[in-house]
Coordinates of C-alpha atoms and ligand atoms in Angstrom, one line a residue:
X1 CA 95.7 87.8 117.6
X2 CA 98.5 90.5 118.1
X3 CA 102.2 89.8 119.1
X4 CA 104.4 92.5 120.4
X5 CA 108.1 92.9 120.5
X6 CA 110.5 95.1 122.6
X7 CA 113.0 97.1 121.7
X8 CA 115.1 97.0 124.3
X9 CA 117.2 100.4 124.9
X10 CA 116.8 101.1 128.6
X11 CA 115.4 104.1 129.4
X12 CA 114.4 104.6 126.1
X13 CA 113.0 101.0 125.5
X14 CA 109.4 101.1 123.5
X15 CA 106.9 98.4 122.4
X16 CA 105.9 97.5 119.1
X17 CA 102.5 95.8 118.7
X18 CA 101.6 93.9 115.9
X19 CA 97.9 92.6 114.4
X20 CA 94.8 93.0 112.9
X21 CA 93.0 96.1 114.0
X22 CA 95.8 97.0 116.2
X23 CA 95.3 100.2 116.0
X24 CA 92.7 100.1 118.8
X25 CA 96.1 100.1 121.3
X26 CA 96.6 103.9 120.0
X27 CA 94.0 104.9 122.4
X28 CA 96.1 104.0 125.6
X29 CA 99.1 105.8 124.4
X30 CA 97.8 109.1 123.6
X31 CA 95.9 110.2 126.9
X32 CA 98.8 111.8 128.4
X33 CA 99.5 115.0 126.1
X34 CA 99.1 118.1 126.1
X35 CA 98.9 118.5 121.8
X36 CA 98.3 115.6 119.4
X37 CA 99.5 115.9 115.6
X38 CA 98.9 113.5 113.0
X39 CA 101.5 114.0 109.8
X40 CA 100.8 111.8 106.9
X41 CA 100.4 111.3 103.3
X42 CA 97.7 112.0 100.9
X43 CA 96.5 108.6 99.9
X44 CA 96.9 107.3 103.3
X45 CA 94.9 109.9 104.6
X46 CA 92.0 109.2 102.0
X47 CA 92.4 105.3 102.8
X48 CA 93.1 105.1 106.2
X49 CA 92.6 108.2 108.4
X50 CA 89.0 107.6 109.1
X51 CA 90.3 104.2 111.1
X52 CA 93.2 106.2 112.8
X53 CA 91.0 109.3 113.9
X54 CA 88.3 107.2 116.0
X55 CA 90.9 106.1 118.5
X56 CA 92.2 109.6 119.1
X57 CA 91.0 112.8 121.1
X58 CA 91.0 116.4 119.2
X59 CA 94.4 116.5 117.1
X60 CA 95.8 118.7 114.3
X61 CA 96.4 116.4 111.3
X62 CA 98.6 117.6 108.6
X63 CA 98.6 115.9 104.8
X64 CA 101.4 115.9 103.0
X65 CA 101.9 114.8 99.3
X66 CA 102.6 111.0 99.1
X67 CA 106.3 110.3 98.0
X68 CA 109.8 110.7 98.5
X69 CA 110.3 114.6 97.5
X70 CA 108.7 115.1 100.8
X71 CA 111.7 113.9 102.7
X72 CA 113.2 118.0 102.0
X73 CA 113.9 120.4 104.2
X74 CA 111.2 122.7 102.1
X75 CA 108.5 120.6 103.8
X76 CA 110.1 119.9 106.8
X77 CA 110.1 123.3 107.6
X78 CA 106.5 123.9 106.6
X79 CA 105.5 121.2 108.8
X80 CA 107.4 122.8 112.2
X81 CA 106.0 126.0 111.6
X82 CA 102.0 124.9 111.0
X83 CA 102.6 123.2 114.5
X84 CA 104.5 125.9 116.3
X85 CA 101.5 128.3 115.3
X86 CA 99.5 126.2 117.1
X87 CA 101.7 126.8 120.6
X88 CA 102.9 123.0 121.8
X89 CA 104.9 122.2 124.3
X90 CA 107.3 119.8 125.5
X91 CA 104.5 117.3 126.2
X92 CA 103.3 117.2 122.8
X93 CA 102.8 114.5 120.3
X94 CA 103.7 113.2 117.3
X95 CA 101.9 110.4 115.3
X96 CA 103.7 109.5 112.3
X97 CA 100.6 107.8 109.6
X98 CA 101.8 106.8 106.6
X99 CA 105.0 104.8 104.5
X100 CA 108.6 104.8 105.3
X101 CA 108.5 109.0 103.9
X102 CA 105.8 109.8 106.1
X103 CA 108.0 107.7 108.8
X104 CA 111.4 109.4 108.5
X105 CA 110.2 112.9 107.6
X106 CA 107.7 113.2 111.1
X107 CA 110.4 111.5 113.0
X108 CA 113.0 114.0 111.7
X109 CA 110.5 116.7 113.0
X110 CA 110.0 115.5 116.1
X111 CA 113.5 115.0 116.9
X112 CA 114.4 118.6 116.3
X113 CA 111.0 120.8 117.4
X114 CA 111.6 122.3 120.6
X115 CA 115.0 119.7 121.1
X116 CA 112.7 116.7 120.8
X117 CA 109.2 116.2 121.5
X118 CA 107.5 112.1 121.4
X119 CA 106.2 110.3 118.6
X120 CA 104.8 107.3 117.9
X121 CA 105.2 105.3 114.4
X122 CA 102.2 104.0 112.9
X123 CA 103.6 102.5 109.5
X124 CA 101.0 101.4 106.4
X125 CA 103.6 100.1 104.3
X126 CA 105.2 96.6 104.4
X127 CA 108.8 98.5 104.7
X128 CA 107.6 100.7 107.0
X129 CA 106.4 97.8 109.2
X130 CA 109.4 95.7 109.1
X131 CA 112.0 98.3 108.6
X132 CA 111.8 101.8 108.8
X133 CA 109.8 102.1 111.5
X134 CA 111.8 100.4 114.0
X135 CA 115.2 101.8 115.5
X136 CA 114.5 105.0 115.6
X137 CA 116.7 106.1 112.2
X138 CA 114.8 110.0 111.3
X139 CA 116.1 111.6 108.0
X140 CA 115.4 113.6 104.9
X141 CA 117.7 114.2 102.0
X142 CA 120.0 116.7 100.8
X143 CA 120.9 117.7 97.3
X144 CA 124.0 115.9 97.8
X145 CA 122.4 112.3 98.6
X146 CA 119.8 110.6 100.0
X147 CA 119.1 110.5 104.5
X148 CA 122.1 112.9 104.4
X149 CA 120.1 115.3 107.1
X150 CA 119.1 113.1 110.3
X151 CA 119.4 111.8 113.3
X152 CA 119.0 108.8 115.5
X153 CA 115.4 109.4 117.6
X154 CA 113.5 106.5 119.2
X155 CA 110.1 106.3 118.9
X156 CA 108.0 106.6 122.0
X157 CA 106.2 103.2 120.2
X158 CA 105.4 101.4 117.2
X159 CA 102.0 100.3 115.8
X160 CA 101.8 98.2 113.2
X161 CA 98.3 97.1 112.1
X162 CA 97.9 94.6 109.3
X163 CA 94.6 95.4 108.2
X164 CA 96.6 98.3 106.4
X165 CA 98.1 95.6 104.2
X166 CA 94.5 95.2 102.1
X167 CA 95.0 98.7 100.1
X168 CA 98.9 98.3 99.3
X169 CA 99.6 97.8 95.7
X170 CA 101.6 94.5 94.5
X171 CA 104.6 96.5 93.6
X172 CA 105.1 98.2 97.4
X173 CA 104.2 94.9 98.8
X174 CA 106.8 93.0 96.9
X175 CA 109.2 95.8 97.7
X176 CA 108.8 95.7 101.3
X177 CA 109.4 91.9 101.0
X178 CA 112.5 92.6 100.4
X179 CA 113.8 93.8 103.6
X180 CA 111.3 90.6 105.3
X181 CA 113.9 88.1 103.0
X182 CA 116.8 90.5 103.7
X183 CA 116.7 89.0 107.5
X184 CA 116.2 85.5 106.7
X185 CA 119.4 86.0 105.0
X186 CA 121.0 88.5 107.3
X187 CA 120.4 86.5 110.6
X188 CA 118.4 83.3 110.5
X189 CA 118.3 80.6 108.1
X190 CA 114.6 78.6 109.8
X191 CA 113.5 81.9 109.3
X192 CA 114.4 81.8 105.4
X193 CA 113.3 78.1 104.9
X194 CA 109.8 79.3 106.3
X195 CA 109.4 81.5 104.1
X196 CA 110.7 79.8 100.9
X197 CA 107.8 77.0 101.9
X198 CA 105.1 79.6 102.7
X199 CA 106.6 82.8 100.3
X200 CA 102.5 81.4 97.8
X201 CA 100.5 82.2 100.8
X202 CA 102.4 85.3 102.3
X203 CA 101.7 86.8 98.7
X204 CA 98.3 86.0 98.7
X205 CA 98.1 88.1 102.1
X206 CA 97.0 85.0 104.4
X207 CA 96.7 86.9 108.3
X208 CA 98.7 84.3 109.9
X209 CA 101.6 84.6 107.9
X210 CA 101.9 88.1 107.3
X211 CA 101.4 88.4 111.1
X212 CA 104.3 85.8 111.8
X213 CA 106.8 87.6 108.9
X214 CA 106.4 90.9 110.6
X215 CA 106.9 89.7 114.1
X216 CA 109.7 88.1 113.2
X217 CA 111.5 90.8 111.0
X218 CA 110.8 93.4 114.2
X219 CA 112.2 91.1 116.2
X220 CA 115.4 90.5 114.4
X221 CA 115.6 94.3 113.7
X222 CA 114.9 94.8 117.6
X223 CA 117.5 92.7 118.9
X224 CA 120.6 94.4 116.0
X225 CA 119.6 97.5 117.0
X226 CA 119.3 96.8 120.9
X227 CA 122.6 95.4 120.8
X228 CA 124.0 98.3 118.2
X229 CA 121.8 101.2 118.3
X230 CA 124.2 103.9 116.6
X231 CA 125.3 102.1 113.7
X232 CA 129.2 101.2 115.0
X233 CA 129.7 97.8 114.4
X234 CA 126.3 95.1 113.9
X235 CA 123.7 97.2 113.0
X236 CA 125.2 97.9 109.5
X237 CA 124.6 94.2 108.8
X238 CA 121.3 95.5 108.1
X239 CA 122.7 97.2 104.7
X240 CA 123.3 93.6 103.3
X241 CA 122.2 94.4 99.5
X242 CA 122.1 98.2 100.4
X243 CA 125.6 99.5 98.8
X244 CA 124.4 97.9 95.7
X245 CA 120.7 99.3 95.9
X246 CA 121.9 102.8 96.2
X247 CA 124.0 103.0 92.8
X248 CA 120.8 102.1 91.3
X249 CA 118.9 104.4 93.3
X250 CA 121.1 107.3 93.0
X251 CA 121.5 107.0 89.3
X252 CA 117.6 107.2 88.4
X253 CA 117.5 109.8 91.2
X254 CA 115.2 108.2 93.6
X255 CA 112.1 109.0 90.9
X256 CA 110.3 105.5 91.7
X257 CA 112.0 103.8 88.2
X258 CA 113.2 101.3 90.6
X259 CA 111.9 101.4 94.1
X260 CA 114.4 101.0 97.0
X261 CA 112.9 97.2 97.7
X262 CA 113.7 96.3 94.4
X263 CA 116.9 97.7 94.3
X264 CA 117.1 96.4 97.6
X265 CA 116.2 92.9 96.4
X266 CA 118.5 93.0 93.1
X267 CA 121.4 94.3 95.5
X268 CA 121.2 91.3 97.5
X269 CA 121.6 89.0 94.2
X270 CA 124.3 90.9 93.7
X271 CA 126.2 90.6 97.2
X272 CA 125.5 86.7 97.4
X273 CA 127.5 86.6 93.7
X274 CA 130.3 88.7 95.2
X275 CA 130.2 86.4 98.5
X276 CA 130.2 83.6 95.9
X277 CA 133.3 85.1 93.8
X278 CA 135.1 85.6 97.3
X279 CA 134.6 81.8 98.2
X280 CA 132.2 82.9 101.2
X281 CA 129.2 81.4 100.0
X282 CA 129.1 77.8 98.0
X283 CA 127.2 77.7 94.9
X284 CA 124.0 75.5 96.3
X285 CA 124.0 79.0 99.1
X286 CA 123.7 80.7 95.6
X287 CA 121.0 79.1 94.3
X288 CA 118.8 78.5 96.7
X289 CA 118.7 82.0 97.8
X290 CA 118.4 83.6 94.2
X291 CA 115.6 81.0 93.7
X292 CA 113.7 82.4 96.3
X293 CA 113.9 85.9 95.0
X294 CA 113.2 84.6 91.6
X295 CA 110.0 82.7 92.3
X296 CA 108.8 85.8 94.1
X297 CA 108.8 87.8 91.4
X298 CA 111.6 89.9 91.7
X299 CA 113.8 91.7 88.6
X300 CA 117.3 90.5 89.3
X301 CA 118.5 92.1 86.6
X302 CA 119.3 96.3 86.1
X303 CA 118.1 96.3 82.5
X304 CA 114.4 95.5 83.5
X305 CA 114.4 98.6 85.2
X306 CA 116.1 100.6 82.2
X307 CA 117.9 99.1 79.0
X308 CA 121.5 101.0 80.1
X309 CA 123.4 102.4 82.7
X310 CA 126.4 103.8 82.9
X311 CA 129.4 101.7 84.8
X312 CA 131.6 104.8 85.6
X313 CA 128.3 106.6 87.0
X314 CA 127.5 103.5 89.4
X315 CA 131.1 103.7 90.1
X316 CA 131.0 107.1 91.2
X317 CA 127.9 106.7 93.0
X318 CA 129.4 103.9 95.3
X319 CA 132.3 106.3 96.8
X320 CA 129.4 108.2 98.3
X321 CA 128.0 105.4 100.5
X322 CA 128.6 105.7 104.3
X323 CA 129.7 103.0 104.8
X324 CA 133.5 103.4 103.3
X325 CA 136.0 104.1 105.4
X326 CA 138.9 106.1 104.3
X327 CA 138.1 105.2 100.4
X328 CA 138.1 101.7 101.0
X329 CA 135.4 99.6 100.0
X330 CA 133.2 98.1 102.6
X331 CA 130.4 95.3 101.7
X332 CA 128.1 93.1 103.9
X333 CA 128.0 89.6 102.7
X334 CA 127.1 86.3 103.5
X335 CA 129.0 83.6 104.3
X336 CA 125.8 81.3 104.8
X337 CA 122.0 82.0 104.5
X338 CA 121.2 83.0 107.7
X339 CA 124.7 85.1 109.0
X340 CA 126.4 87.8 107.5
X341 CA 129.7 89.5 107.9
X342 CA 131.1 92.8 107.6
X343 CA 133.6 92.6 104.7
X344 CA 136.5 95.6 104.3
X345 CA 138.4 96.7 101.7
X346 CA 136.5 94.7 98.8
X347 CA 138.6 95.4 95.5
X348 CA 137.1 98.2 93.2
X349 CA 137.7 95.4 90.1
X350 CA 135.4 92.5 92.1
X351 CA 132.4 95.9 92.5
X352 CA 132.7 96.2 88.5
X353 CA 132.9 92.9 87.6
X354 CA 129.3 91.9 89.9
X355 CA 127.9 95.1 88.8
X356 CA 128.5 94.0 84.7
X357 CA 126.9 90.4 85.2
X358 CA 123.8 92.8 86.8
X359 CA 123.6 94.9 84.4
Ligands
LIG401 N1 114.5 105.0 108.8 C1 114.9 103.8 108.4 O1 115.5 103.0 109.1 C2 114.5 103.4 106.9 C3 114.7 102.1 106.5 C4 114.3 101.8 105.2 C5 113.7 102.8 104.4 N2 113.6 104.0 104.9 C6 112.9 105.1 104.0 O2 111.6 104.7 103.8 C7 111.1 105.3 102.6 C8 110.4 104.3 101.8 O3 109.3 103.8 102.5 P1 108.0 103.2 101.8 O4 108.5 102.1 100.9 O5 107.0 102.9 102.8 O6 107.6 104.4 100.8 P2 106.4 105.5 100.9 O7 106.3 106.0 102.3 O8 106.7 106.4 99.8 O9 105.1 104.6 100.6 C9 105.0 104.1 99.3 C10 103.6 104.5 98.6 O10 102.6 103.8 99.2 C11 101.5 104.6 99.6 N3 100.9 104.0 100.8 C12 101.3 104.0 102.1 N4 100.6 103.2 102.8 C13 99.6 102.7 102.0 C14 98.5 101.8 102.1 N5 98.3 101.2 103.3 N6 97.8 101.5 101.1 C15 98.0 102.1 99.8 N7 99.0 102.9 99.6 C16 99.8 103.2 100.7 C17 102.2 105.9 99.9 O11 101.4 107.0 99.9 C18 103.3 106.0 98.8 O12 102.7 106.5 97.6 C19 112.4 105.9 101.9 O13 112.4 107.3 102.1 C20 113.5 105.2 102.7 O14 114.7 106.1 102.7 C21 113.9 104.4 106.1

C-alpha cells in the first residue's frame, strides 16, 4: 500500500509518495528531460543503486563520500563542474539518492546550476524521509556554522520508499525517530499517544507502522510549511529541541559523537524542563513525554555522549542560532504535548540552569 501527501505551494506544489517499493513511481517522473543525474553517497550507492537504476533511462550518477563533510562548498563545486562538462540544460534533472547530506548538498546544487534546474528527493534515511526531504530547505555549511550557505528550493517531488528502511543501522534509525516524536509533540497529541502504544513495533520495523509514522510526519511537515514556507513565523516551530541540539552539535563539531537526532531528542528533554520551569507545561506533560523518549532508547543526558563540556562554550554556541533576534533569546516550547509556541526573550540564567541539570 502507498499513501501520498501534497505539499501544497501553488505553482510550485509537488507530491510525496510513500511505500514499499515506491520507487517504481520514479519511472513516470523522469521521461520528460533532457539530462538525468543521480548524486548520492557511497554506501547508498553499494546498497541501493541497483534498485534505483532499473526505473531510470541512461543517467550520469555521481558518488560522493557518505557523511556530513560533504555538505562544503569543496564538493559542491566538484559536483557542478562534473555535470556542466557534460553540457545540460534548463530541462535537466536532478535525483537526489541518499540521507539528509546527500539531500541538502544535491538540492543546494540544483538550486544554483544554471539559476535552478528540477530535482527530485529520494531519501534512504528515516530523517531524510520525515524531515529533510520535505520543504524544500538546500544547504551546506560554512566554516562559521552549520547550513550557513543555502537556500529555499522545492523539490519537483519526493519519494520515499520504505524498503530502504531494511539496511539502516539502529543508531540512524533511532535518530531519525527523533524528528517522527518531535511532531507528536510539536502539533498533535493522538499522534503522540499512537506512538507511545505502538513505539515496540515501529522499532521492530513492522510495514504498517513505519508506513503510517511517515505519512503522518510528511503530512504535519506539509501542512507548516504550506502555511509558512520561508521560515517567518510557524515553520520555526519545527526547531522545537533544535536550539538545544545545536550547542551539542557545534561543540563536538558535527563529527558524528552525537548525531543531530540524538541531540535533537536530548534537546527536546531539555525544552519540555524549560517549559516546565516556565509553568507552560505541568509535571504529568513532563513525564509522560520524557517517558517516551526513555523507553525508546534515547541518552537524555550530555555526559553519555562525552564525560564534560564546557558551559561557557554551549553558551557561546547558542548566540549563533538563527533564531535570536537582536541578542534575545528565542526558544520553542510546549505548552501541551501536541502544541507548541514560539517563546521570546527566554532569560540567559533559565538556558544555563536547563543546560547544567543536562549535563
Ligand atoms: N533540509 C532540511 O530541512 C534538513 C532537516 C533536517 C536535517 N537536515 C540535514 O540532514 C543531514 C542529516 O541527514 P541524515 O541523518 O539522513 O544523515 P546522512 O545523510 O549522513 O545519513 C546517515 C548515514 O546513513 C547512511 N545511509 C543512508 N541511507 C542508508 C540506508 N538506507 N541504509 C544504510 N545506510 C544508509 C549514509 O551513507 C550515512 O553514512 C544533516 O546534514 C542535516 O543538516 C536537513
Amino acid at each position: 500500500m502507498k499513501k501520498q501527501i501534497k505539499v501544497d505551494l501553488g505553482d510550485r506544489s509537488y507530491n510525496i509518495v510513500i511505500g514499499k517499493n515506491a520507487i517504481t513511481e520514479i519511472s513516470k517522473l523522469v521521461y520528460n528531460f533532457s539530462k538525468i543525474i543521480v548524486i548520492t553517497d557511497d554506501i547508498v550507492y553499494n546498497l541501493h543503486y541497483q534498485c534505483i537504476k532499473n526505473f531510470l533511462p541512461q543517467h550520469q550518477t555521481i558518488v560522493i563520500e557518505n557523511g556530513e563533510k560533504a555538505k562544503s562548498f569543496t564538493v559542491a563545486n566538484n559536483i557542478c563542474e562534473q555535470i556542466l562538462q557534460h553540457n545540460i540544460d534548463r530541462k535537466s534533472l536532478i535525483i537526489a539518492f541518499g540521507g539528509g547530506v546527500v539531500g541538502d548538498l544535491a538540492g543546494f546544487v540544483a538550486a544554483i546550476l544554471l539559476r535552478g534546474i528540477a530535482f527530485i528527493q529520494v531519501p534512504t534515511t528515516l530523517l531524510a524521509m520525515v524531515d529533510s526531504s520535505v520543504g524544500g530547505k538546500v544547504a551546506i555549511n560554512s566554516l562559521y556554522g552549520k547550513n550557513l550557505l543555502g537556500s529555499f528550493y522545492q523539490p519537483k517531488a519526493v519519494i520515499c520508499d520504505l524498503d530502504f528502511l531494511a539496511t539502516l543501522p539502529n543508531r540512524q534509525f533511532l535518530a531519525g525517530y527523533a524528528e517522527v516524536a518531535k511532531y507528536g509533540f510539536i502539533a498533535d497529541n493522538n499522534f503522540f499517544s499512537y506512538l507511545d502504544s505502538n513505539y515496540n513495533d515501529i522499532l521492530q520495523g513492522d510495514e504498517r507502522h513505519l508506513l503510517e509514522i511517515v505519512a503522518k510526519s510528511c503530512q504535519i511537515k506539509a501542512d507548516i510549511v504550506a502555511r509558512d514556507e520561508f521560515e517567518l513565523g510557524d515553520r520555526a516551530l519545527l526547531n522545537f529541541g533544535h536550539t538545544f541540539a545545536h550547542v551539542f552539535e557545534t561543540e563536538t563539531n558535527y563529527s558524528g559523537e552525537i548525531l543531530h537526532g540524538e541531540a535533537v531528542a536530548l534537546g527536546m528533554a531539555m525544552a519540555m524542563q524549560m517549559s516546565f520551569k516556565l509553568n507552560l507545561i505541568d509535571k504529568s506533560q513532563l513525564d509522560l513525554a520524557l517517558n517516551h523518549l526513555n523507553k525508546l532508547g534515547f541518552k537524555l543526558h550530555a555526559s553519555y555522549f562525552r564525560q564534560s563540556w564546557l558551559v561557557d562554550n554551549l553558551v557561546q554556541h547558542l548566540f549563533k542560532d538563527k533564531k535570536n533576534q537582536h541578542k534575545q533569546l528565542v526558544f520553542i516550547l510546549l505548552d501541551k504535548i501536541g502544541r507548541a509556541k514560539i517563546i521570546k526573550n527566554v532569560d540567559l540564567q533559565l538556558f544555563i540552569d536547563v543546560l547544567k541539570d543536562f549535563i
